[in-house]
C-alpha cells in the first residue's frame, strides 16, 4: 500500500510545477540540466519497464514523462526567448 | 543495465537544480507543491524500501531525498523572504 501511494505521489509530483510554469512562464530559476537528465532517465525507465513488461513502471513513467516533457519544452522555449 | 542507468539518472537529476538554486536563490518559478509532493513520495518510497529491504530503493531515495530536501528548504526560505 505504501509503495502504491509513494508511486502515485512521485508520478504526479511534477504536475503543480507544470501548471505553475504554464501560468507564469517563469523559467529563470528552473534547471535545464535537471529536466534533460530526468526526461532521459524516465525514457530509459520506460524502455526497461517495456522490456520486462512491468506495467507499474510503464504507467508511472509514461505519465511523469509527459508532465516533465511539457516542463522541459517550456524551459527550452522561454529560456531561449530570454536570450534573444 | 538500462534499469541501473535509468535509476542513476533519475536519482541525480535534481542535483543541477539544487546547485542552480543555491547559486541564484531564484525560486520564484519553482513550485512549492511539487517539492512537497515529491519529498513526501520519496519518504514513503524510503519506508517501503526499508520494509521490503530493497537496497536499490533505499539508496536511490535517500540520495534524491537529500537533494530534493535541500531544494524544498531553499524554496521555503527564499519564497518566505519574498513575501515579507
PDB file of C-alpha atoms in Angstrom:
ATOM      1  CA  UNK A   1       0.000   0.000   0.000  1.00  0.00           C
ATOM      2  CA  UNK A   2       2.832   2.422   0.964  1.00  0.00           C
ATOM      3  CA  UNK A   3       4.604   1.611  -2.305  1.00  0.00           C
ATOM      4  CA  UNK A   4       1.490   2.393  -4.367  1.00  0.00           C
ATOM      5  CA  UNK A   5       0.943   5.699  -2.559  1.00  0.00           C
ATOM      6  CA  UNK A   6       4.642   6.549  -2.968  1.00  0.00           C
ATOM      7  CA  UNK A   7       4.417   5.759  -6.666  1.00  0.00           C
ATOM      8  CA  UNK A   8       1.325   7.913  -7.164  1.00  0.00           C
ATOM      9  CA  UNK A   9       2.865  10.894  -5.320  1.00  0.00           C
ATOM     10  CA  UNK A  10       6.201  10.795  -7.169  1.00  0.00           C
ATOM     11  CA  UNK A  11       4.423  10.247 -10.506  1.00  0.00           C
ATOM     12  CA  UNK A  12       2.126  13.260 -10.176  1.00  0.00           C
ATOM     13  CA  UNK A  13       4.554  15.472  -8.243  1.00  0.00           C
ATOM     14  CA  UNK A  14       5.621  17.462 -11.321  1.00  0.00           C
ATOM     15  CA  UNK A  15       2.013  18.429 -12.131  1.00  0.00           C
ATOM     16  CA  UNK A  16       1.953  21.571  -9.901  1.00  0.00           C
ATOM     17  CA  UNK A  17       5.255  22.677 -11.482  1.00  0.00           C
ATOM     18  CA  UNK A  18       3.869  22.226 -14.993  1.00  0.00           C
ATOM     19  CA  UNK A  19       0.741  24.229 -14.137  1.00  0.00           C
ATOM     20  CA  UNK A  20       2.809  26.998 -12.483  1.00  0.00           C
ATOM     21  CA  UNK A  21       5.213  27.223 -15.441  1.00  0.00           C
ATOM     22  CA  UNK A  22       2.364  27.266 -17.987  1.00  0.00           C
ATOM     23  CA  UNK A  23       0.665  30.069 -15.997  1.00  0.00           C
ATOM     24  CA  UNK A  24       3.690  32.220 -15.069  1.00  0.00           C
ATOM     25  CA  UNK A  25       6.163  31.402 -17.905  1.00  0.00           C
ATOM     26  CA  UNK A  26       8.785  31.977 -15.182  1.00  0.00           C
ATOM     27  CA  UNK A  27      11.567  29.523 -16.060  1.00  0.00           C
ATOM     28  CA  UNK A  28      14.569  31.612 -14.947  1.00  0.00           C
ATOM     29  CA  UNK A  29      15.035  29.550 -11.787  1.00  0.00           C
ATOM     30  CA  UNK A  30      14.404  26.164 -13.416  1.00  0.00           C
ATOM     31  CA  UNK A  31      17.388  23.969 -14.309  1.00  0.00           C
ATOM     32  CA  UNK A  32      17.606  22.919 -17.971  1.00  0.00           C
ATOM     33  CA  UNK A  33      20.070  20.158 -16.976  1.00  0.00           C
ATOM     34  CA  UNK A  34      17.724  18.723 -14.310  1.00  0.00           C
ATOM     35  CA  UNK A  35      14.895  18.212 -16.770  1.00  0.00           C
ATOM     36  CA  UNK A  36      17.220  16.916 -19.508  1.00  0.00           C
ATOM     37  CA  UNK A  37      18.588  14.308 -17.056  1.00  0.00           C
ATOM     38  CA  UNK A  38      15.163  13.490 -15.652  1.00  0.00           C
ATOM     39  CA  UNK A  39      13.477  13.080 -19.042  1.00  0.00           C
ATOM     40  CA  UNK A  40      16.381  10.920 -20.305  1.00  0.00           C
ATOM     41  CA  UNK A  41      16.188   8.757 -17.173  1.00  0.00           C
ATOM     42  CA  UNK A  42      12.439   8.341 -17.488  1.00  0.00           C
ATOM     43  CA  UNK A  43      12.732   7.347 -21.161  1.00  0.00           C
ATOM     44  CA  UNK A  44      15.203   4.639 -20.061  1.00  0.00           C
ATOM     45  CA  UNK A  45      12.811   3.547 -17.258  1.00  0.00           C
ATOM     46  CA  UNK A  46      10.052   3.304 -19.882  1.00  0.00           C
ATOM     47  CA  UNK A  47      12.262   1.147 -22.156  1.00  0.00           C
ATOM     48  CA  UNK A  48      13.286  -1.016 -19.176  1.00  0.00           C
ATOM     49  CA  UNK A  49       9.684  -1.372 -17.993  1.00  0.00           C
ATOM     50  CA  UNK A  50       8.584  -2.361 -21.511  1.00  0.00           C
ATOM     51  CA  UNK A  51      11.376  -4.965 -21.819  1.00  0.00           C
ATOM     52  CA  UNK A  52      10.456  -6.624 -18.502  1.00  0.00           C
ATOM     53  CA  UNK A  53       6.711  -5.911 -19.041  1.00  0.00           C
ATOM     54  CA  UNK A  54       6.288  -4.084 -15.698  1.00  0.00           C
ATOM     55  CA  UNK A  55       3.012  -2.138 -16.021  1.00  0.00           C
ATOM     56  CA  UNK A  56       3.742  -0.120 -12.858  1.00  0.00           C
ATOM     57  CA  UNK A  57       6.960   1.217 -14.396  1.00  0.00           C
ATOM     58  CA  UNK A  58       5.343   1.717 -17.816  1.00  0.00           C
ATOM     59  CA  UNK A  59       2.333   3.623 -16.475  1.00  0.00           C
ATOM     60  CA  UNK A  60       4.142   5.812 -13.926  1.00  0.00           C
ATOM     61  CA  UNK A  61       6.951   6.763 -16.287  1.00  0.00           C
ATOM     62  CA  UNK A  62       4.590   7.464 -19.192  1.00  0.00           C
ATOM     63  CA  UNK A  63       2.580   9.904 -17.041  1.00  0.00           C
ATOM     64  CA  UNK A  64       5.572  11.652 -15.465  1.00  0.00           C
ATOM     65  CA  UNK A  65       7.424  11.718 -18.794  1.00  0.00           C
ATOM     66  CA  UNK A  66       4.505  13.626 -20.366  1.00  0.00           C
ATOM     67  CA  UNK A  67       4.412  16.118 -17.456  1.00  0.00           C
ATOM     68  CA  UNK A  68       8.206  16.586 -17.254  1.00  0.00           C
ATOM     69  CA  UNK A  69       8.367  16.727 -21.040  1.00  0.00           C
ATOM     70  CA  UNK A  70       5.967  19.693 -21.001  1.00  0.00           C
ATOM     71  CA  UNK A  71       8.087  21.490 -18.376  1.00  0.00           C
ATOM     72  CA  UNK A  72      11.276  20.726 -20.336  1.00  0.00           C
ATOM     73  CA  UNK A  73       9.696  22.073 -23.562  1.00  0.00           C
ATOM     74  CA  UNK A  74       8.625  25.292 -21.776  1.00  0.00           C
ATOM     75  CA  UNK A  75      12.111  25.764 -20.299  1.00  0.00           C
ATOM     76  CA  UNK A  76      13.666  25.484 -23.790  1.00  0.00           C
ATOM     77  CA  UNK A  77      11.019  27.789 -25.288  1.00  0.00           C
ATOM     78  CA  UNK A  78      11.101  30.577 -22.690  1.00  0.00           C
ATOM     79  CA  UNK A  79      14.807  30.459 -21.751  1.00  0.00           C
ATOM     80  CA  UNK A  80      15.644  30.775 -25.481  1.00  0.00           C
ATOM     81  CA  UNK A  81      13.300  33.801 -25.759  1.00  0.00           C
ATOM     82  CA  UNK A  82      15.076  35.421 -22.798  1.00  0.00           C
ATOM     83  CA  UNK A  83      18.468  35.007 -24.551  1.00  0.00           C
ATOM     84  CA  UNK A  84      17.337  36.667 -27.826  1.00  0.00           C
TER      85      UNK A  84
ATOM     86  CA  UNK B   1      21.775  -2.396 -17.389  1.00  0.00           C
ATOM     87  CA  UNK B   2      19.148   0.068 -18.745  1.00  0.00           C
ATOM     88  CA  UNK B   3      17.333  -0.024 -15.403  1.00  0.00           C
ATOM     89  CA  UNK B   4      20.521   0.817 -13.468  1.00  0.00           C
ATOM     90  CA  UNK B   5      21.353   3.713 -15.805  1.00  0.00           C
ATOM     91  CA  UNK B   6      17.735   4.938 -15.572  1.00  0.00           C
ATOM     92  CA  UNK B   7      17.917   4.742 -11.782  1.00  0.00           C
ATOM     93  CA  UNK B   8      21.187   6.676 -11.630  1.00  0.00           C
ATOM     94  CA  UNK B   9      19.913   9.431 -13.957  1.00  0.00           C
ATOM     95  CA  UNK B  10      16.598   9.936 -12.143  1.00  0.00           C
ATOM     96  CA  UNK B  11      18.332   9.800  -8.733  1.00  0.00           C
ATOM     97  CA  UNK B  12      20.869  12.500  -9.555  1.00  0.00           C
ATOM     98  CA  UNK B  13      18.618  14.561 -11.844  1.00  0.00           C
ATOM     99  CA  UNK B  14      17.765  17.109  -9.150  1.00  0.00           C
ATOM    100  CA  UNK B  15      21.452  17.893  -8.481  1.00  0.00           C
ATOM    101  CA  UNK B  16      21.761  20.602 -11.202  1.00  0.00           C
ATOM    102  CA  UNK B  17      18.579  22.235  -9.849  1.00  0.00           C
ATOM    103  CA  UNK B  18      19.933  22.244  -6.292  1.00  0.00           C
ATOM    104  CA  UNK B  19      23.228  23.802  -7.452  1.00  0.00           C
ATOM    105  CA  UNK B  20      21.393  26.424  -9.556  1.00  0.00           C
ATOM    106  CA  UNK B  21      19.041  27.356  -6.693  1.00  0.00           C
ATOM    107  CA  UNK B  22      21.895  27.557  -4.160  1.00  0.00           C
ATOM    108  CA  UNK B  23      23.817  29.839  -6.578  1.00  0.00           C
ATOM    109  CA  UNK B  24      20.991  32.078  -7.868  1.00  0.00           C
ATOM    110  CA  UNK B  25      18.479  31.949  -4.962  1.00  0.00           C
ATOM    111  CA  UNK B  26      15.887  32.282  -7.767  1.00  0.00           C
ATOM    112  CA  UNK B  27      12.909  30.268  -6.511  1.00  0.00           C
ATOM    113  CA  UNK B  28      10.079  32.387  -7.955  1.00  0.00           C
ATOM    114  CA  UNK B  29       9.433  29.877 -10.754  1.00  0.00           C
ATOM    115  CA  UNK B  30       9.770  26.768  -8.586  1.00  0.00           C
ATOM    116  CA  UNK B  31       6.623  25.017  -7.350  1.00  0.00           C
ATOM    117  CA  UNK B  32       6.340  24.596  -3.572  1.00  0.00           C
ATOM    118  CA  UNK B  33       3.647  21.945  -4.128  1.00  0.00           C
ATOM    119  CA  UNK B  34       5.836  19.892  -6.489  1.00  0.00           C
ATOM    120  CA  UNK B  35       8.637  19.548  -3.969  1.00  0.00           C
ATOM    121  CA  UNK B  36       6.224  18.920  -1.062  1.00  0.00           C
ATOM    122  CA  UNK B  37       4.610  16.081  -3.055  1.00  0.00           C
ATOM    123  CA  UNK B  38       7.943  14.754  -4.283  1.00  0.00           C
ATOM    124  CA  UNK B  39       9.607  14.757  -0.855  1.00  0.00           C
ATOM    125  CA  UNK B  40       6.552  13.093   0.715  1.00  0.00           C
ATOM    126  CA  UNK B  41       6.523  10.445  -2.018  1.00  0.00           C
ATOM    127  CA  UNK B  42      10.233   9.766  -1.600  1.00  0.00           C
ATOM    128  CA  UNK B  43       9.869   9.402   2.184  1.00  0.00           C
ATOM    129  CA  UNK B  44       7.176   6.786   1.514  1.00  0.00           C
ATOM    130  CA  UNK B  45       9.444   5.037  -1.041  1.00  0.00           C
ATOM    131  CA  UNK B  46      12.181   5.000   1.616  1.00  0.00           C
ATOM    132  CA  UNK B  47       9.821   3.450   4.190  1.00  0.00           C
ATOM    133  CA  UNK B  48       8.582   0.923   1.608  1.00  0.00           C
ATOM    134  CA  UNK B  49      12.136   0.057   0.526  1.00  0.00           C
ATOM    135  CA  UNK B  50      13.167  -0.428   4.168  1.00  0.00           C
ATOM    136  CA  UNK B  51      10.172  -2.707   4.880  1.00  0.00           C
ATOM    137  CA  UNK B  52      10.918  -4.966   1.879  1.00  0.00           C
ATOM    138  CA  UNK B  53      14.712  -4.494   2.328  1.00  0.00           C
ATOM    139  CA  UNK B  54      15.268  -3.286  -1.265  1.00  0.00           C
ATOM    140  CA  UNK B  55      18.706  -1.601  -1.239  1.00  0.00           C
ATOM    141  CA  UNK B  56      18.133  -0.081  -4.700  1.00  0.00           C
ATOM    142  CA  UNK B  57      15.057   1.757  -3.431  1.00  0.00           C
ATOM    143  CA  UNK B  58      16.735   2.689  -0.130  1.00  0.00           C
ATOM    144  CA  UNK B  59      19.883   4.079  -1.740  1.00  0.00           C
ATOM    145  CA  UNK B  60      18.247   5.961  -4.634  1.00  0.00           C
ATOM    146  CA  UNK B  61      15.555   7.531  -2.480  1.00  0.00           C
ATOM    147  CA  UNK B  62      17.987   8.507   0.292  1.00  0.00           C
ATOM    148  CA  UNK B  63      20.176  10.368  -2.227  1.00  0.00           C
ATOM    149  CA  UNK B  64      17.337  12.075  -4.099  1.00  0.00           C
ATOM    150  CA  UNK B  65      15.527  12.856  -0.835  1.00  0.00           C
ATOM    151  CA  UNK B  66      18.600  14.745   0.415  1.00  0.00           C
ATOM    152  CA  UNK B  67      18.887  16.707  -2.862  1.00  0.00           C
ATOM    153  CA  UNK B  68      15.158  17.455  -3.157  1.00  0.00           C
ATOM    154  CA  UNK B  69      15.032  18.230   0.550  1.00  0.00           C
ATOM    155  CA  UNK B  70      17.670  20.934   0.038  1.00  0.00           C
ATOM    156  CA  UNK B  71      15.691  22.446  -2.865  1.00  0.00           C
ATOM    157  CA  UNK B  72      12.473  22.304  -0.839  1.00  0.00           C
ATOM    158  CA  UNK B  73      14.185  24.020   2.134  1.00  0.00           C
ATOM    159  CA  UNK B  74      15.521  26.788  -0.155  1.00  0.00           C
ATOM    160  CA  UNK B  75      12.072  27.318  -1.704  1.00  0.00           C
ATOM    161  CA  UNK B  76      10.536  27.763   1.760  1.00  0.00           C
ATOM    162  CA  UNK B  77      13.378  30.030   2.882  1.00  0.00           C
ATOM    163  CA  UNK B  78      13.526  32.351  -0.144  1.00  0.00           C
ATOM    164  CA  UNK B  79       9.814  32.388  -1.073  1.00  0.00           C
ATOM    165  CA  UNK B  80       9.017  33.403   2.549  1.00  0.00           C
ATOM    166  CA  UNK B  81      11.634  36.219   2.346  1.00  0.00           C
ATOM    167  CA  UNK B  82       9.968  37.465  -0.864  1.00  0.00           C
ATOM    168  CA  UNK B  83       6.568  37.635   0.892  1.00  0.00           C
ATOM    169  CA  UNK B  84       7.826  39.734   3.859  1.00  0.00           C
TER     170      UNK B  84
END
